[in-house]
Every structure is written in C-alpha cells, then in structure tokens.
C-alpha cells in the first residue's frame, strides 16, 4: 500500500488518527506545509483577527491535588490568596477601558456554596460595572449542572474546562486516585456545559511524561467528536514542588515541547476549521513571543494577564510562568506590534465569540 504524503493529507476533509499522527510527526519541510495550510484555513474560516481576553487569576485556593500543578492543595509552599471584589473589578476595568471586549475569570477549583454564590454575585457586579459590554469566560473547574446554570444566568457565556489528557490511563497517572479526579466526571462536565448553553472549550497539556503522539492525535479527535467551540492547550511545563517532577528527566526538551504544541494548534485548526484557539500562556513561558508564533499557525485568541502583579508568583502553575506586568501601555503596544507582524489585526471592542458555536447552534435548531 502506498504511504500517504503530506500534500495528500493536507488536502483531505476527513482525518484518521494515523493522518493526525503523521502531521504531529512532520519533519521540518512538512511542518512548513502544515503551518501554511493552518494559516490559510484560519484566514478563510475565522479571519486574521485576534481577540483579547483579559485574564484574571482571582484565587489560587484549590481543593484538587493534580500531580502536575503548582497550586495543588498538597503544595504547602504556596501562599494562598483570593482577590477582593474591588481588585477584580479594577482588573476588569482595565480590559474594559482598553477595549479588550472580554475577560476570563480563572481560579483554583472550589465548589462550596460560598464560592458558587460569590462568583454568581461577581458576574452580576462585573456586568453592572461595565455596562453589560464585556464577554465573560469562566475557567473554574468541575461544577454541578445547577452551578453552571446559575453562572450562565448571571452572565457568563463561555467556559473552559480542559480535559488535560484523553488517554484514560495517562489521566489516571497524572491525577491522584480519589473520587474527585475522575476522567468521566470531567468529560461529563463538558457535556453538561454544552447542554446548559455555554460556548465550551477544552484542551490538553502537550509533552506530558508517558504521552505519545497517538495520545495527542486521540486528544484532537476527542475535541472533534465532542464538537467543542474553543480550545486552550499548551506545553506541559514541570513544577519543582509537584509529584510529577520525579519524571523531569523523561521529558522532551522544552523547545521540542514548544514545537509540538505549535503542531497541535495547526493540526486542530485543520481538523476543526472554525473554532477559537487560544495561544496559551505556557507558550509564552518557553518563548517570550511564543503566543505570537501560535497566531501564525492557527490560534486566534490571546489572554493578556491582568491579575495584579503582586499575585503572579502565587499563581505558579509551572516553573517560569511569566510574571510580567501585562497591564501597561508599553506592554500592550509591544503585543500589538508583534501581532501585526504575525499578520493579524486585533478585534477590539467585540466579544469575539466562537464561529463554530454559531454554526453548531444553527445546525441543531
Ligand atoms: N481550576 C481550573 C483551572 C485550572 S488551571 C480547572 O480545573 O479547570 C488552568 C490549566 O493550567 C489547567 O487546566 C492545566 O491544563 C494547566 N496547567 C496546570 N499545571 C500545568 C503545568 N505544570 N504545565 C502546563 N500547564 C499546566
């Protein structure tokens, strides 16, 4: 049987797992073709527009103990913080004044009733404060259906819940074996969010110990099967105070993890043409302009960190997580310049919703 070549695969409309593995394993010359195709599809289906989401990491208090994550509850070295409403509103105002169009509220995972209620009130407060103009994405972990409903009703409309890895065995290896780190519950969360009416995003970590290219191809097919609207995925970066640090010698060099993450973005853009794809902060942790490179190969969302700088160190999910102040005019001007150099314009003052979501809703009507 003739083995397919890159040009044949890139011109297909349907992709088998083997095709995806081929793309992820592409050599230098093939990678250029992959990236060029992804850029072409991005232009055609979502346009050369980047949307900003002002990221607010409002608390690192977490009930989970994920073995890769620096803010896991078992890490006693972390000083825990929670922003006040005023601090959050100030960060929101920065995004609003700068016409970012949207914010992302992210935190460690809690699902006690005080937390649920606080987020609900906060959402209402944010909308009242910003004339109901801001798009709001939540990234607050697994919650009950009732909680998702309440938060949607309070004005959030997009939710990011990364599946982290879709290989169940690998998922189990990177999470503690207790009843609140279950693959099935996390997957169910994605389904519940869709049912509730959110635009839903997921994503994975790339370059985990024990992870294969087949696993990553499986992750992409999972996103396709689940019909997700948005994706945020990035390289896994070790954190010294986590159990998974024991595998540090098994990891690919950072540069290789970075390149693989770019290939994942490009391959997803080809597989799911009209979804929103974030160029993750973890790319920026490896290369200061890593996010801009992500834009060139298919990503269309950037989340400038608008958390007050004093808290950045305490939200260290992984080593070398950037702690730059992204809330300055100089920083934004530099970001703009690099985005323009990458061939994109910035979609100021609009929500920048997932085109896929619109198409999905129309299809199901
Ligand atoms: N509590 C929320 C938000 C989690 S933090 C939730 O459960 O969804 C956001 C993301 O950071 C995680 O989903 C994970 O994919 C990523 N992350 C955590 N530790 C990481 C590491 N060591 N390297 C790279 N990404 C990491």
Tab-separated table of N, CA and C and ligand atoms in Angstrom, residues 68-69 106-109 139-141 161-162 164 186 205 235-237 315 317-318, ligand 1:
chain	number	residue	atom	x	y	z
A	68	UNK	N	0.493	17.468	38.544
A	68	UNK	CA	1.373	18.305	37.704
A	68	UNK	C	1.343	19.770	38.090
A	69	UNK	N	0.364	20.167	38.884
A	69	UNK	CA	0.042	21.584	39.026
A	69	UNK	C	0.647	22.209	40.286
A	106	UNK	N	-10.367	32.977	36.084
A	106	UNK	CA	-9.828	31.648	36.368
A	106	UNK	C	-9.407	31.559	37.828
A	107	UNK	N	-9.508	30.367	38.386
A	107	UNK	CA	-9.039	30.174	39.767
A	107	UNK	C	-8.798	28.690	40.003
A	108	UNK	N	-8.269	28.391	41.173
A	108	UNK	CA	-8.223	27.005	41.608
A	108	UNK	C	-9.659	26.512	41.713
A	109	UNK	N	-9.810	25.218	41.922
A	109	UNK	CA	-11.170	24.676	41.906
A	109	UNK	C	-11.761	24.608	43.313
A	139	UNK	N	-13.212	29.770	33.891
A	139	UNK	CA	-12.328	28.605	33.900
A	139	UNK	C	-12.140	28.213	35.354
A	140	UNK	N	-13.202	27.623	35.895
A	140	UNK	CA	-13.283	27.398	37.344
A	140	UNK	C	-13.502	25.925	37.694
A	141	UNK	N	-13.128	25.060	36.784
A	141	UNK	CA	-13.164	23.635	37.091
A	141	UNK	C	-14.542	23.007	37.041
A	161	UNK	N	-12.916	24.140	30.157
A	161	UNK	CA	-12.662	23.022	31.068
A	161	UNK	C	-11.748	22.036	30.341
A	162	UNK	N	-10.476	22.160	30.608
A	162	UNK	CA	-9.540	21.297	29.891
A	162	UNK	C	-9.682	19.849	30.343
A	164	UNK	N	-7.357	17.776	29.891
A	164	UNK	CA	-5.940	17.549	30.285
A	164	UNK	C	-5.255	16.425	29.512
A	186	UNK	N	-15.011	14.705	34.532
A	186	UNK	CA	-14.524	15.876	33.788
A	186	UNK	C	-15.178	15.915	32.400
A	205	UNK	N	-2.618	19.144	27.951
A	205	UNK	CA	-1.209	19.506	28.095
A	205	UNK	C	-0.406	18.651	27.115
A	235	UNK	N	2.076	23.555	26.114
A	235	UNK	CA	3.068	22.586	26.586
A	235	UNK	C	2.962	22.340	28.084
A	236	UNK	N	3.165	21.098	28.486
A	236	UNK	CA	3.321	20.792	29.908
A	236	UNK	C	4.692	21.311	30.326
A	237	UNK	N	4.709	22.029	31.449
A	237	UNK	CA	5.985	22.508	31.988
A	237	UNK	C	6.078	22.046	33.438
A	315	UNK	N	0.503	32.297	41.724
A	315	UNK	CA	-0.296	31.502	40.780
A	315	UNK	C	0.641	30.753	39.829
A	317	UNK	N	1.553	27.852	38.171
A	317	UNK	CA	1.092	26.513	37.816
A	317	UNK	C	2.295	25.652	37.444
A	318	UNK	N	3.328	26.308	36.894
A	318	UNK	CA	4.527	25.586	36.450
A	318	UNK	C	5.724	26.520	36.584
B	1	LIG	N1	-9.198	25.047	38.313
B	1	LIG	C1	-9.473	25.248	36.916
B	1	LIG	C2	-8.335	25.974	36.229
B	1	LIG	C3	-7.079	25.177	36.222
B	1	LIG	S1	-5.567	25.988	35.887
B	1	LIG	C4	-9.800	23.911	36.289
B	1	LIG	O1	-9.748	22.907	36.966
B	1	LIG	O2	-10.162	23.872	35.123
B	1	LIG	C5	-5.627	26.030	34.135
B	1	LIG	C6	-4.836	24.992	33.386
B	1	LIG	O3	-3.452	25.080	33.665
B	1	LIG	C7	-5.146	23.552	33.695
B	1	LIG	O4	-6.330	23.141	33.089
B	1	LIG	C8	-3.901	22.833	33.167
B	1	LIG	O5	-4.112	22.346	31.843
B	1	LIG	C9	-2.848	23.930	33.145
B	1	LIG	N2	-1.671	23.514	33.932
B	1	LIG	C10	-1.635	23.167	35.231
B	1	LIG	N3	-0.392	22.766	35.562
B	1	LIG	C11	0.361	22.850	34.453
B	1	LIG	C12	1.719	22.552	34.138
B	1	LIG	N4	2.554	22.078	35.067
B	1	LIG	N5	2.155	22.771	32.876
B	1	LIG	C13	1.313	23.264	31.936
B	1	LIG	N6	0.023	23.538	32.161
B	1	LIG	C14	-0.453	23.337	33.400
